């Protein structure tokens, strides 16, 4: 956010929209990344089932169910963490595209497809999990076989969606960051040195 802001303030008008986007989303991203550890504090309870079946319970019964509330407290920070990954990908992709440091310099349409697919997968993944929480059906939901309850259908699809989002929002940005760090497919990112100087006598007084 600071890098985008400084580049725009220095006169790079290409970053106007990116700067506006960063300005209004950095707070969400900062808080989401800072509070993501709450997903471990509020771990879901499975004893022996996750919570009451939302399809056969009223909202009042759900709110009164401790495992259901525990899962909500677990999922909310997780959702905002996932959302922040997408917001970060959007900001960084357009910033590096405009300043010419995007590895392998893909066309703008490729970047748009990547960001669009990432956000669509996030929306579907969110609807998929929310459907289980509130008891409404989403295509692709896992379900138990009526004849053999031990058989669960659509497990492969569930695993695919989960790992697909992780690849799009985590693995791909990490690979691109490594490429930028070593100058693979683009000019190498400049090294930044952080130094701390001792206080002067005037400051001590």
Short mmCIF file of N, CA and C in Angstrom, two decimals, residues 54-183:
data_model
loop_
_atom_site.label_atom_id
_atom_site.label_comp_id
_atom_site.label_asym_id
_atom_site.label_seq_id
_atom_site.Cartn_x
_atom_site.Cartn_y
_atom_site.Cartn_z
N UNK A 54 -28.51 -27.93 10.01
CA UNK A 54 -29.18 -26.66 9.73
C UNK A 54 -30.45 -26.83 8.89
N UNK A 55 -30.53 -27.92 8.13
CA UNK A 55 -31.73 -28.14 7.31
C UNK A 55 -32.94 -28.49 8.15
N UNK A 56 -32.71 -28.92 9.38
CA UNK A 56 -33.82 -29.30 10.25
C UNK A 56 -33.79 -28.54 11.57
N UNK A 57 -33.33 -27.31 11.49
CA UNK A 57 -33.26 -26.50 12.71
C UNK A 57 -33.60 -25.05 12.38
N UNK A 58 -34.21 -24.38 13.33
CA UNK A 58 -34.52 -22.96 13.16
C UNK A 58 -33.26 -22.14 13.49
N UNK A 59 -33.28 -20.88 13.13
CA UNK A 59 -32.15 -20.02 13.42
C UNK A 59 -31.93 -19.91 14.92
N UNK A 60 -33.02 -19.91 15.68
CA UNK A 60 -32.90 -19.84 17.14
C UNK A 60 -32.19 -21.07 17.68
N UNK A 61 -32.52 -22.24 17.13
CA UNK A 61 -31.88 -23.48 17.57
C UNK A 61 -30.40 -23.49 17.18
N UNK A 62 -30.09 -22.93 16.01
CA UNK A 62 -28.70 -22.88 15.58
C UNK A 62 -27.87 -22.00 16.50
N UNK A 63 -28.42 -20.82 16.82
CA UNK A 63 -27.71 -19.87 17.68
C UNK A 63 -27.50 -20.46 19.08
N UNK A 64 -28.45 -21.30 19.51
CA UNK A 64 -28.35 -21.91 20.83
C UNK A 64 -27.40 -23.09 20.85
N UNK A 65 -26.98 -23.54 19.67
CA UNK A 65 -26.10 -24.70 19.57
C UNK A 65 -24.64 -24.27 19.67
N UNK A 66 -23.93 -24.71 20.72
CA UNK A 66 -22.55 -24.26 20.95
C UNK A 66 -21.60 -24.65 19.82
N UNK A 67 -21.63 -25.89 19.32
CA UNK A 67 -20.72 -26.22 18.21
C UNK A 67 -20.97 -25.37 16.97
N UNK A 68 -22.23 -25.00 16.69
CA UNK A 68 -22.54 -24.16 15.53
C UNK A 68 -21.93 -22.77 15.72
N UNK A 69 -22.10 -22.19 16.92
CA UNK A 69 -21.52 -20.87 17.19
C UNK A 69 -20.00 -20.92 17.14
N UNK A 70 -19.43 -22.03 17.61
CA UNK A 70 -17.97 -22.16 17.59
C UNK A 70 -17.46 -22.19 16.15
N UNK A 71 -18.20 -22.86 15.28
CA UNK A 71 -17.79 -22.91 13.88
C UNK A 71 -17.90 -21.54 13.23
N UNK A 72 -18.93 -20.77 13.56
CA UNK A 72 -19.08 -19.41 13.03
C UNK A 72 -17.89 -18.55 13.44
N UNK A 73 -17.51 -18.63 14.72
CA UNK A 73 -16.37 -17.85 15.21
C UNK A 73 -15.07 -18.30 14.54
N UNK A 74 -15.03 -19.57 14.14
CA UNK A 74 -13.86 -20.09 13.42
C UNK A 74 -13.86 -19.62 11.97
N UNK A 75 -15.03 -19.60 11.35
CA UNK A 75 -15.09 -19.35 9.92
C UNK A 75 -14.98 -17.87 9.55
N UNK A 76 -15.52 -16.98 10.37
CA UNK A 76 -15.50 -15.55 10.04
C UNK A 76 -14.08 -15.02 9.79
N UNK A 77 -13.11 -15.24 10.70
CA UNK A 77 -11.75 -14.77 10.39
C UNK A 77 -11.12 -15.50 9.21
N UNK A 78 -11.52 -16.76 9.02
CA UNK A 78 -11.00 -17.51 7.87
C UNK A 78 -11.51 -16.91 6.57
N UNK A 79 -12.79 -16.53 6.52
CA UNK A 79 -13.36 -15.92 5.33
C UNK A 79 -12.65 -14.61 5.00
N UNK A 80 -12.46 -13.77 6.02
CA UNK A 80 -11.82 -12.48 5.76
C UNK A 80 -10.36 -12.66 5.34
N UNK A 81 -9.71 -13.70 5.85
CA UNK A 81 -8.35 -14.00 5.40
C UNK A 81 -8.35 -14.37 3.92
N UNK A 82 -9.31 -15.24 3.51
CA UNK A 82 -9.41 -15.61 2.10
C UNK A 82 -9.72 -14.38 1.23
N UNK A 83 -10.64 -13.55 1.70
CA UNK A 83 -10.99 -12.34 0.96
C UNK A 83 -9.78 -11.43 0.81
N UNK A 84 -9.00 -11.28 1.87
CA UNK A 84 -7.83 -10.41 1.82
C UNK A 84 -6.78 -10.93 0.86
N UNK A 85 -6.67 -12.24 0.72
CA UNK A 85 -5.73 -12.80 -0.25
C UNK A 85 -6.12 -12.36 -1.67
N UNK A 86 -7.42 -12.37 -1.96
CA UNK A 86 -7.88 -11.93 -3.28
C UNK A 86 -7.62 -10.44 -3.48
N UNK A 87 -7.92 -9.64 -2.46
CA UNK A 87 -7.70 -8.20 -2.56
C UNK A 87 -6.21 -7.89 -2.75
N UNK A 88 -5.37 -8.62 -2.05
CA UNK A 88 -3.93 -8.43 -2.19
C UNK A 88 -3.48 -8.81 -3.60
N UNK A 89 -4.03 -9.90 -4.13
CA UNK A 89 -3.66 -10.34 -5.48
C UNK A 89 -4.05 -9.29 -6.51
N UNK A 90 -5.23 -8.69 -6.34
CA UNK A 90 -5.69 -7.66 -7.28
C UNK A 90 -4.75 -6.46 -7.25
N UNK A 91 -4.44 -5.98 -6.05
CA UNK A 91 -3.58 -4.81 -5.92
C UNK A 91 -2.20 -5.07 -6.52
N UNK A 92 -1.58 -6.18 -6.12
CA UNK A 92 -0.22 -6.46 -6.55
C UNK A 92 -0.13 -6.76 -8.04
N UNK A 93 -1.13 -7.47 -8.58
CA UNK A 93 -1.10 -7.81 -10.00
C UNK A 93 -1.14 -6.56 -10.87
N UNK A 94 -2.05 -5.64 -10.55
CA UNK A 94 -2.16 -4.43 -11.36
C UNK A 94 -0.99 -3.49 -11.14
N UNK A 95 -0.48 -3.43 -9.92
CA UNK A 95 0.68 -2.57 -9.65
C UNK A 95 1.88 -3.01 -10.47
N UNK A 96 2.21 -4.30 -10.40
CA UNK A 96 3.39 -4.79 -11.12
C UNK A 96 3.18 -4.79 -12.63
N UNK A 97 1.92 -4.90 -13.06
CA UNK A 97 1.66 -4.81 -14.50
C UNK A 97 1.95 -3.40 -15.00
N UNK A 98 1.48 -2.39 -14.26
CA UNK A 98 1.64 -1.01 -14.71
C UNK A 98 3.10 -0.53 -14.63
N UNK A 99 3.85 -1.00 -13.63
CA UNK A 99 5.23 -0.53 -13.49
C UNK A 99 6.23 -1.43 -14.23
N UNK A 100 5.72 -2.47 -14.88
CA UNK A 100 6.57 -3.32 -15.71
C UNK A 100 7.43 -4.32 -14.96
N UNK A 101 6.99 -4.73 -13.77
CA UNK A 101 7.77 -5.71 -13.00
C UNK A 101 7.01 -7.03 -12.84
N UNK A 102 5.97 -7.24 -13.64
CA UNK A 102 5.23 -8.50 -13.57
C UNK A 102 6.04 -9.56 -14.30
N UNK A 103 6.38 -10.67 -13.65
CA UNK A 103 7.18 -11.71 -14.30
C UNK A 103 6.58 -12.20 -15.61
N UNK A 104 7.41 -12.30 -16.63
CA UNK A 104 7.06 -12.81 -17.96
C UNK A 104 6.11 -11.88 -18.72
N UNK A 105 5.77 -10.73 -18.13
CA UNK A 105 4.98 -9.69 -18.80
C UNK A 105 3.77 -10.24 -19.55
N UNK A 106 2.82 -10.89 -18.86
CA UNK A 106 1.65 -11.43 -19.55
C UNK A 106 0.73 -10.31 -20.03
N UNK A 107 -0.07 -10.57 -21.07
CA UNK A 107 -1.03 -9.55 -21.54
C UNK A 107 -2.04 -9.22 -20.45
N UNK A 108 -2.61 -8.02 -20.54
CA UNK A 108 -3.59 -7.59 -19.54
C UNK A 108 -4.76 -8.57 -19.44
N UNK A 109 -5.16 -9.16 -20.56
CA UNK A 109 -6.30 -10.08 -20.54
C UNK A 109 -6.00 -11.31 -19.70
N UNK A 110 -4.75 -11.77 -19.70
CA UNK A 110 -4.37 -12.94 -18.89
C UNK A 110 -4.47 -12.60 -17.41
N UNK A 111 -4.02 -11.41 -17.05
CA UNK A 111 -4.10 -10.99 -15.65
C UNK A 111 -5.56 -10.88 -15.22
N UNK A 112 -6.40 -10.34 -16.10
CA UNK A 112 -7.83 -10.22 -15.78
C UNK A 112 -8.46 -11.59 -15.60
N UNK A 113 -8.10 -12.54 -16.44
CA UNK A 113 -8.65 -13.90 -16.34
C UNK A 113 -8.22 -14.53 -15.01
N UNK A 114 -6.94 -14.36 -14.68
CA UNK A 114 -6.42 -14.93 -13.42
C UNK A 114 -7.16 -14.34 -12.22
N UNK A 115 -7.29 -13.01 -12.16
CA UNK A 115 -7.96 -12.37 -11.04
C UNK A 115 -9.44 -12.71 -11.02
N UNK A 116 -10.07 -12.78 -12.22
CA UNK A 116 -11.48 -13.12 -12.30
C UNK A 116 -11.76 -14.53 -11.80
N UNK A 117 -10.93 -15.48 -12.24
CA UNK A 117 -11.09 -16.87 -11.80
C UNK A 117 -10.88 -16.98 -10.30
N UNK A 118 -9.87 -16.29 -9.79
CA UNK A 118 -9.59 -16.33 -8.36
C UNK A 118 -10.78 -15.82 -7.55
N UNK A 119 -11.38 -14.71 -7.99
CA UNK A 119 -12.50 -14.14 -7.24
C UNK A 119 -13.75 -14.99 -7.37
N UNK A 120 -13.98 -15.58 -8.55
CA UNK A 120 -15.14 -16.46 -8.74
C UNK A 120 -15.03 -17.70 -7.86
N UNK A 121 -13.83 -18.27 -7.80
CA UNK A 121 -13.61 -19.45 -6.95
C UNK A 121 -13.85 -19.08 -5.49
N UNK A 122 -13.41 -17.87 -5.08
CA UNK A 122 -13.66 -17.42 -3.71
C UNK A 122 -15.16 -17.32 -3.44
N UNK A 123 -15.91 -16.73 -4.36
CA UNK A 123 -17.36 -16.60 -4.17
C UNK A 123 -18.03 -17.96 -4.06
N UNK A 124 -17.64 -18.88 -4.95
CA UNK A 124 -18.23 -20.23 -4.91
C UNK A 124 -17.85 -20.95 -3.62
N UNK A 125 -16.58 -20.87 -3.26
CA UNK A 125 -16.11 -21.54 -2.05
C UNK A 125 -16.85 -21.00 -0.82
N UNK A 126 -17.06 -19.67 -0.79
CA UNK A 126 -17.78 -19.05 0.32
C UNK A 126 -19.23 -19.52 0.37
N UNK A 127 -19.88 -19.54 -0.81
CA UNK A 127 -21.27 -20.02 -0.87
C UNK A 127 -21.34 -21.49 -0.48
N UNK A 128 -20.34 -22.25 -0.89
CA UNK A 128 -20.29 -23.69 -0.60
C UNK A 128 -20.26 -23.95 0.90
N UNK A 129 -19.40 -23.22 1.61
CA UNK A 129 -19.30 -23.39 3.07
C UNK A 129 -20.51 -22.80 3.78
N UNK A 130 -20.96 -21.62 3.32
CA UNK A 130 -22.12 -20.99 3.94
C UNK A 130 -23.36 -21.87 3.80
N UNK A 131 -23.46 -22.60 2.70
CA UNK A 131 -24.58 -23.51 2.51
C UNK A 131 -24.64 -24.57 3.59
N UNK A 132 -23.47 -25.11 3.96
CA UNK A 132 -23.44 -26.09 5.04
C UNK A 132 -23.82 -25.45 6.38
N UNK A 133 -23.41 -24.21 6.58
CA UNK A 133 -23.66 -23.53 7.85
C UNK A 133 -25.14 -23.25 8.06
N UNK A 134 -25.82 -22.80 6.99
CA UNK A 134 -27.22 -22.38 7.13
C UNK A 134 -28.21 -23.35 6.51
N UNK A 135 -27.72 -24.43 5.92
CA UNK A 135 -28.62 -25.50 5.46
C UNK A 135 -29.26 -25.31 4.11
N UNK A 136 -28.61 -24.58 3.18
CA UNK A 136 -29.16 -24.49 1.83
C UNK A 136 -28.19 -25.18 0.86
N UNK A 137 -28.76 -25.71 -0.21
CA UNK A 137 -27.97 -26.53 -1.13
C UNK A 137 -27.19 -25.67 -2.12
N UNK A 138 -25.95 -26.06 -2.35
CA UNK A 138 -25.08 -25.44 -3.36
C UNK A 138 -24.56 -26.57 -4.23
N UNK A 139 -24.66 -26.46 -5.56
CA UNK A 139 -24.15 -27.51 -6.43
C UNK A 139 -22.71 -27.88 -6.09
N UNK A 140 -22.47 -29.16 -5.94
CA UNK A 140 -21.13 -29.62 -5.58
C UNK A 140 -20.98 -29.97 -4.12
N UNK A 141 -22.05 -29.76 -3.33
CA UNK A 141 -22.00 -30.11 -1.91
C UNK A 141 -21.72 -31.60 -1.72
N UNK A 142 -20.93 -31.91 -0.72
CA UNK A 142 -20.75 -33.31 -0.34
C UNK A 142 -22.02 -33.78 0.38
N UNK A 143 -22.34 -35.05 0.22
CA UNK A 143 -23.53 -35.59 0.89
C UNK A 143 -23.35 -37.09 1.07
N UNK A 144 -24.05 -37.63 2.06
CA UNK A 144 -23.98 -39.06 2.36
C UNK A 144 -24.95 -39.84 1.48
N UNK A 145 -24.53 -40.98 1.04
CA UNK A 145 -25.37 -41.84 0.23
C UNK A 145 -26.56 -42.33 1.06
N UNK A 146 -27.75 -42.32 0.46
CA UNK A 146 -28.95 -42.72 1.20
C UNK A 146 -28.93 -44.19 1.58
N UNK A 147 -28.38 -45.03 0.70
CA UNK A 147 -28.35 -46.45 0.98
C UNK A 147 -27.19 -46.85 1.88
N UNK A 148 -26.08 -46.16 1.74
CA UNK A 148 -24.91 -46.45 2.57
C UNK A 148 -24.38 -45.14 3.14
N UNK A 149 -24.80 -44.77 4.36
CA UNK A 149 -24.40 -43.49 4.96
C UNK A 149 -22.89 -43.30 5.10
N UNK A 150 -22.13 -44.39 5.04
CA UNK A 150 -20.68 -44.27 5.17
C UNK A 150 -20.02 -43.78 3.88
N UNK A 151 -20.79 -43.78 2.79
CA UNK A 151 -20.26 -43.32 1.50
C UNK A 151 -20.60 -41.84 1.33
N UNK A 152 -19.58 -41.02 1.09
CA UNK A 152 -19.77 -39.58 0.91
C UNK A 152 -19.45 -39.21 -0.54
N UNK A 153 -20.39 -38.56 -1.18
CA UNK A 153 -20.23 -38.17 -2.58
C UNK A 153 -19.63 -36.75 -2.69
N UNK A 154 -18.98 -36.49 -3.82
CA UNK A 154 -18.41 -35.18 -4.17
C UNK A 154 -17.21 -34.78 -3.29
N UNK A 155 -16.58 -35.74 -2.65
CA UNK A 155 -15.41 -35.43 -1.82
C UNK A 155 -14.27 -34.90 -2.69
N UNK A 156 -14.08 -35.53 -3.86
CA UNK A 156 -12.99 -35.10 -4.75
C UNK A 156 -13.19 -33.65 -5.21
N UNK A 157 -14.45 -33.29 -5.48
CA UNK A 157 -14.75 -31.92 -5.89
C UNK A 157 -14.46 -30.93 -4.77
N UNK A 158 -14.80 -31.31 -3.54
CA UNK A 158 -14.56 -30.44 -2.39
C UNK A 158 -13.06 -30.21 -2.20
N UNK A 159 -12.28 -31.28 -2.31
CA UNK A 159 -10.83 -31.16 -2.16
C UNK A 159 -10.25 -30.31 -3.30
N UNK A 160 -10.79 -30.49 -4.51
CA UNK A 160 -10.32 -29.74 -5.67
C UNK A 160 -10.53 -28.23 -5.48
N UNK A 161 -11.73 -27.84 -5.04
CA UNK A 161 -12.03 -26.42 -4.85
C UNK A 161 -11.14 -25.82 -3.77
N UNK A 162 -10.94 -26.55 -2.69
CA UNK A 162 -10.13 -26.05 -1.59
C UNK A 162 -8.69 -25.79 -2.05
N UNK A 163 -8.11 -26.76 -2.74
CA UNK A 163 -6.72 -26.62 -3.17
C UNK A 163 -6.60 -25.66 -4.36
N UNK A 164 -7.64 -25.56 -5.18
CA UNK A 164 -7.59 -24.64 -6.31
C UNK A 164 -7.46 -23.21 -5.82
N UNK A 165 -8.24 -22.84 -4.81
CA UNK A 165 -8.14 -21.47 -4.29
C UNK A 165 -6.79 -21.22 -3.65
N UNK A 166 -6.28 -22.21 -2.92
CA UNK A 166 -4.96 -22.05 -2.31
C UNK A 166 -3.88 -21.86 -3.36
N UNK A 167 -3.99 -22.58 -4.48
CA UNK A 167 -3.01 -22.45 -5.56
C UNK A 167 -3.10 -21.06 -6.18
N UNK A 168 -4.33 -20.60 -6.45
CA UNK A 168 -4.52 -19.30 -7.10
C UNK A 168 -4.13 -18.13 -6.21
N UNK A 169 -4.49 -18.20 -4.94
CA UNK A 169 -4.32 -17.05 -4.05
C UNK A 169 -3.04 -17.09 -3.21
N UNK A 170 -2.39 -18.25 -3.13
CA UNK A 170 -1.20 -18.36 -2.29
C UNK A 170 0.02 -18.82 -3.10
N UNK A 171 -0.11 -19.98 -3.76
CA UNK A 171 1.04 -20.58 -4.44
C UNK A 171 1.50 -19.72 -5.62
N UNK A 172 0.55 -19.30 -6.48
CA UNK A 172 0.92 -18.49 -7.64
C UNK A 172 1.59 -17.18 -7.23
N UNK A 173 1.04 -16.41 -6.27
CA UNK A 173 1.73 -15.19 -5.84
C UNK A 173 3.13 -15.46 -5.26
N UNK A 174 3.29 -16.57 -4.53
CA UNK A 174 4.60 -16.90 -3.98
C UNK A 174 5.61 -17.15 -5.10
N UNK A 175 5.19 -17.92 -6.12
CA UNK A 175 6.07 -18.20 -7.26
C UNK A 175 6.45 -16.92 -7.98
N UNK A 176 5.45 -16.04 -8.20
CA UNK A 176 5.73 -14.77 -8.88
C UNK A 176 6.66 -13.88 -8.05
N UNK A 177 6.50 -13.92 -6.73
CA UNK A 177 7.37 -13.13 -5.86
C UNK A 177 8.81 -13.62 -5.93
N UNK A 178 8.98 -14.95 -5.97
CA UNK A 178 10.32 -15.51 -6.08
C UNK A 178 10.94 -15.12 -7.42
N UNK A 179 10.13 -15.16 -8.49
CA UNK A 179 10.63 -14.75 -9.80
C UNK A 179 11.10 -13.30 -9.78
N UNK A 180 10.32 -12.43 -9.14
CA UNK A 180 10.71 -11.02 -9.05
C UNK A 180 11.96 -10.84 -8.23
N UNK A 181 12.09 -11.62 -7.16
CA UNK A 181 13.25 -11.49 -6.28
C UNK A 181 14.55 -11.86 -7.00
N UNK A 182 14.48 -12.85 -7.91
CA UNK A 182 15.68 -13.32 -8.60
C UNK A 182 15.76 -12.83 -10.05
N UNK A 183 14.80 -12.00 -10.45
CA UNK A 183 14.84 -11.46 -11.80
C UNK A 183 14.52 -12.47 -12.88
#
